[in-house]
Short mmCIF file of C-alpha atoms in Angstrom, two decimals:
data_model
loop_
_atom_site.label_atom_id
_atom_site.label_comp_id
_atom_site.label_asym_id
_atom_site.label_seq_id
_atom_site.Cartn_x
_atom_site.Cartn_y
_atom_site.Cartn_z
CA UNK I 1 89.08 71.04 107.78
CA UNK I 2 89.26 67.97 105.55
CA UNK I 3 92.32 67.80 103.30
CA UNK I 4 90.50 67.86 99.96
CA UNK I 5 88.07 70.49 101.21
CA UNK I 6 90.84 72.87 102.03
CA UNK I 7 92.69 72.27 98.80
CA UNK I 8 89.73 72.64 96.48
CA UNK I 9 90.07 76.42 96.55
CA UNK I 10 92.22 78.44 94.17
CA UNK O 1 81.63 75.50 95.05
CA UNK O 2 79.38 78.38 96.04
CA UNK O 3 78.32 81.65 94.48
CA UNK O 4 80.79 83.68 96.57
CA UNK O 5 83.79 81.61 95.54
CA UNK O 6 82.69 81.48 91.89
CA UNK O 7 82.21 85.26 91.87
CA UNK O 8 85.61 85.60 93.54
CA UNK O 9 87.37 83.43 90.97
CA UNK O 10 85.68 85.25 88.09
CA UNK O 11 86.62 88.61 89.62
CA UNK O 12 90.19 87.37 89.90
CA UNK O 13 90.15 86.20 86.27
CA UNK O 14 88.65 89.55 85.20
CA UNK O 15 91.44 91.43 87.00
CA UNK O 16 94.12 89.43 85.20
CA UNK O 17 92.39 89.95 81.84
CA UNK O 18 91.99 93.70 82.50
CA UNK O 19 95.71 93.96 83.22
CA UNK O 20 96.65 92.12 80.02
CA UNK O 21 94.24 94.34 78.03
CA UNK O 22 95.73 97.48 79.56
CA UNK O 23 99.28 96.49 78.73
CA UNK O 24 98.47 95.14 75.28
CA UNK O 25 96.17 98.01 74.14
CA UNK O 26 98.23 100.87 75.54
CA UNK O 27 101.41 98.93 74.62
CA UNK O 28 102.70 100.19 77.93
CA UNK O 29 103.06 98.96 81.49
CA UNK O 30 103.26 102.46 82.95
CA UNK O 31 101.66 102.60 86.39
CA UNK O 32 101.93 98.84 86.87
CA UNK O 33 104.29 97.32 89.43
CA UNK O 34 106.41 94.55 87.93
CA UNK O 35 107.43 93.62 91.49
CA UNK O 36 103.82 92.78 92.39
CA UNK O 37 103.47 90.72 89.22
CA UNK O 38 106.59 88.76 90.16
CA UNK O 39 105.13 88.14 93.62
CA UNK O 40 101.83 86.95 92.10
CA UNK O 41 103.70 84.51 89.86
CA UNK O 42 105.54 83.14 92.92
CA UNK O 43 102.19 82.87 94.74
CA UNK O 44 100.60 80.82 91.95
CA UNK O 45 103.59 78.55 91.32
CA UNK O 46 104.12 77.80 95.03
CA UNK O 47 100.40 77.25 95.61
CA UNK O 48 99.53 75.20 92.55
CA UNK O 49 102.29 72.59 92.72
CA UNK O 50 99.51 70.14 93.60
CA UNK O 51 98.49 70.42 89.93
CA UNK O 52 100.70 67.40 89.31
CA UNK O 53 99.63 65.39 92.36
CA UNK O 54 95.92 66.02 92.96
CA UNK O 55 93.07 66.31 90.46
CA UNK O 56 90.16 68.24 91.99
CA UNK O 57 88.08 69.15 88.91
CA UNK O 58 88.48 70.38 85.35
CA UNK O 59 87.55 73.86 86.54
CA UNK O 60 90.20 73.79 89.29
CA UNK O 61 92.97 72.55 86.99
CA UNK O 62 91.97 74.93 84.18
CA UNK O 63 91.93 78.01 86.43
CA UNK O 64 95.29 77.13 88.02
CA UNK O 65 96.87 76.80 84.57
CA UNK O 66 95.29 80.11 83.49
CA UNK O 67 96.57 81.95 86.57
CA UNK O 68 100.10 80.59 86.21
CA UNK O 69 100.30 81.18 82.44
CA UNK O 70 98.80 84.70 82.52
CA UNK O 71 101.05 85.80 85.38
CA UNK O 72 104.12 84.59 83.46
CA UNK O 73 102.80 86.27 80.29
CA UNK O 74 102.34 89.55 82.18
CA UNK O 75 105.92 89.43 83.47
CA UNK O 76 107.13 88.73 79.92
CA UNK O 77 105.17 91.72 78.59
CA UNK O 78 106.50 93.99 81.33
CA UNK O 79 110.14 92.96 81.46
CA UNK O 80 110.74 91.97 77.84
CA UNK O 81 108.25 93.19 75.25
CA UNK O 82 107.33 96.57 76.73
CA UNK O 83 110.44 96.87 78.85
CA UNK O 84 111.00 100.46 77.70
CA UNK O 85 107.74 101.55 79.34
CA UNK O 86 108.44 99.87 82.68
CA UNK O 87 108.67 102.44 85.47
CA UNK O 88 111.86 101.22 87.19
CA UNK O 89 112.27 104.38 89.28
CA UNK O 90 108.89 104.29 90.98
CA UNK O 91 108.64 100.50 91.20
CA UNK O 92 111.29 100.33 93.90
CA UNK O 93 109.66 98.22 96.62
CA UNK O 94 112.15 95.71 98.10
CA UNK O 95 110.22 92.45 97.63
CA UNK O 96 112.79 90.49 99.63
CA UNK O 97 111.31 92.26 102.66
CA UNK O 98 108.07 90.44 101.84
CA UNK O 99 109.44 87.10 100.62
CA UNK O 100 111.65 86.32 103.60
CA UNK O 101 109.18 87.13 106.42
CA UNK O 102 106.37 85.27 104.64
CA UNK O 103 108.55 82.19 104.25
CA UNK O 104 109.73 82.32 107.88
CA UNK O 105 106.15 82.78 109.10
CA UNK O 106 105.09 79.80 106.96
CA UNK O 107 107.72 77.71 108.74
CA UNK O 108 106.33 78.82 112.12
CA UNK O 109 102.58 78.88 111.56
CA UNK O 110 101.19 76.20 109.26
CA UNK O 111 98.70 73.32 109.17
CA UNK O 112 101.36 70.66 108.60
CA UNK O 113 105.14 70.69 108.37
CA UNK O 114 105.43 69.15 104.91
CA UNK O 115 107.04 70.81 101.86
CA UNK O 116 103.76 71.13 99.94
CA UNK O 117 101.94 72.52 102.96
CA UNK O 118 104.73 74.97 103.83
CA UNK O 119 104.78 76.24 100.24
CA UNK O 120 100.98 76.53 100.22
CA UNK O 121 101.11 78.50 103.50
CA UNK O 122 103.95 80.68 102.15
CA UNK O 123 101.83 81.44 99.05
CA UNK O 124 98.84 82.36 101.23
CA UNK O 125 100.92 84.78 103.34
CA UNK O 126 102.69 86.20 100.27
CA UNK O 127 99.45 86.80 98.39
CA UNK O 128 98.18 88.87 101.32
CA UNK O 129 101.01 91.40 100.83
CA UNK O 130 101.80 90.93 97.12
CA UNK O 131 99.82 94.04 96.16
CA UNK O 132 101.96 96.32 98.37
CA UNK O 133 104.49 97.20 95.64
CA UNK O 134 101.57 98.13 93.35
CA UNK O 135 99.86 100.28 95.99
CA UNK O 136 103.27 101.79 96.80
CA UNK O 137 103.77 102.64 93.10
CA UNK O 138 100.32 104.25 92.83
CA UNK O 139 101.01 106.32 95.96
CA UNK O 140 104.37 107.44 94.55
CA UNK O 141 102.99 108.42 91.14
CA UNK O 142 99.92 109.90 92.87
CA UNK O 143 97.49 108.62 90.26
CA UNK O 144 96.42 105.56 88.23
CA UNK O 145 94.83 105.10 84.80
CA UNK O 146 91.17 104.17 85.05
CA UNK O 147 91.71 100.67 83.61
CA UNK O 148 94.46 100.14 86.22
CA UNK O 149 92.02 101.13 88.96
CA UNK O 150 89.43 98.71 87.54
CA UNK O 151 92.12 96.03 87.61
CA UNK O 152 92.86 96.79 91.28
CA UNK O 153 89.17 96.87 92.18
CA UNK O 154 88.56 93.44 90.62
CA UNK O 155 91.71 92.05 92.24
CA UNK O 156 90.79 93.38 95.68
CA UNK O 157 87.19 92.20 95.35
CA UNK O 158 88.23 88.60 94.64
CA UNK O 159 89.62 87.97 98.13
CA UNK O 160 86.79 89.95 99.74
CA UNK O 161 84.39 87.53 98.01
CA UNK O 162 86.51 84.65 99.30
CA UNK O 163 85.92 85.93 102.84
CA UNK O 164 82.17 85.54 102.20
CA UNK O 165 82.89 82.08 100.76
CA UNK O 166 84.68 81.07 103.99
CA UNK O 167 81.79 82.34 106.12
CA UNK O 168 79.38 80.35 103.94
CA UNK O 169 81.54 77.19 104.08
CA UNK O 170 81.86 77.46 107.88
CA UNK O 171 78.09 77.47 108.34
CA UNK O 172 77.18 75.22 105.42
CA UNK O 173 80.01 72.65 105.58
CA UNK O 174 81.74 73.22 108.91
CA UNK O 175 84.91 73.78 106.82
CA UNK O 176 87.35 76.57 107.66
CA UNK O 177 91.06 77.32 107.57
CA UNK O 178 92.20 80.09 109.91
CA UNK O 179 95.44 80.67 107.98
CA UNK O 180 93.58 81.43 104.75
CA UNK O 181 90.96 83.49 106.59
CA UNK O 182 93.41 85.69 108.52
CA UNK O 183 95.63 86.25 105.47
CA UNK O 184 92.57 86.92 103.31
CA UNK O 185 91.31 89.47 105.83
CA UNK O 186 94.66 91.30 105.85
CA UNK O 187 94.81 91.16 102.04
CA UNK O 188 91.35 92.74 101.77
CA UNK O 189 92.07 95.36 104.44
CA UNK O 190 95.10 96.54 102.45
CA UNK O 191 92.73 97.53 99.64
CA UNK O 192 90.35 99.52 101.86
CA UNK O 193 91.69 103.00 101.16
CA UNK O 194 91.87 102.14 97.46
CA UNK O 195 88.27 100.85 97.54
CA UNK O 196 87.24 104.16 99.14
CA UNK O 197 88.98 106.20 96.44
CA UNK O 198 87.64 103.93 93.69
CA UNK O 199 84.04 104.20 94.83
CA UNK O 200 84.12 107.92 95.61
CA UNK O 201 86.13 108.96 92.53
CA UNK O 202 86.53 106.47 89.71
CA UNK O 203 82.87 105.46 89.73
CA UNK O 204 82.02 109.15 89.37
CA UNK O 205 84.12 109.32 86.22
CA UNK O 206 87.00 111.11 87.90
CA UNK O 207 90.59 109.95 87.60
CA UNK O 208 92.06 108.13 90.58
CA UNK O 209 94.15 110.87 92.20
CA UNK O 210 95.73 110.15 95.55
CA UNK O 211 95.79 113.17 97.86
CA UNK O 212 99.34 114.49 97.43
#
């Protein structure tokens, strides 16, 4: 899981 | 962004708005668990600390600010403005029994041992069980106002839609996070008996009555 990908969810 | 996650976020936003409408219009927080609202506020604050470090999109920042501000506003309405209508006796769930285990589990099982990541993981675990005081309160009072059941249905649906979002992202982007998926599955499962009652009763115009 890429960092930004994971953290783009609420 | 995909349709499942957008629908989930909008369902989440709807739930929060329904709760504020219920409290503001009935000028009462009867039937609502203040403990759950406190847990939700902790979830949002501990999860959205990256507001100050990472800019994802206007949508992302806007929604995070809305969730934090509305959860604080709800707590204010419950514990200050309409304090007299808060059901202290029935809202007796010991939230420390949720906070401590979630934090310890976040220290044990996480994606990275950094403060931001531990807090994010803690917020994911806590959100999975944050509704327990509310479900406990409804089971103790044996019933819920219809707008409260709509609130719970929208809130439960949001993470169910996120489960579909994670399935979509796995196949479409090869992106997945097992911590979020497992916690989201548990969170959704906790609503199952409520979903059953909501669909079989509330949607037929009956009041949500739990079998005594």
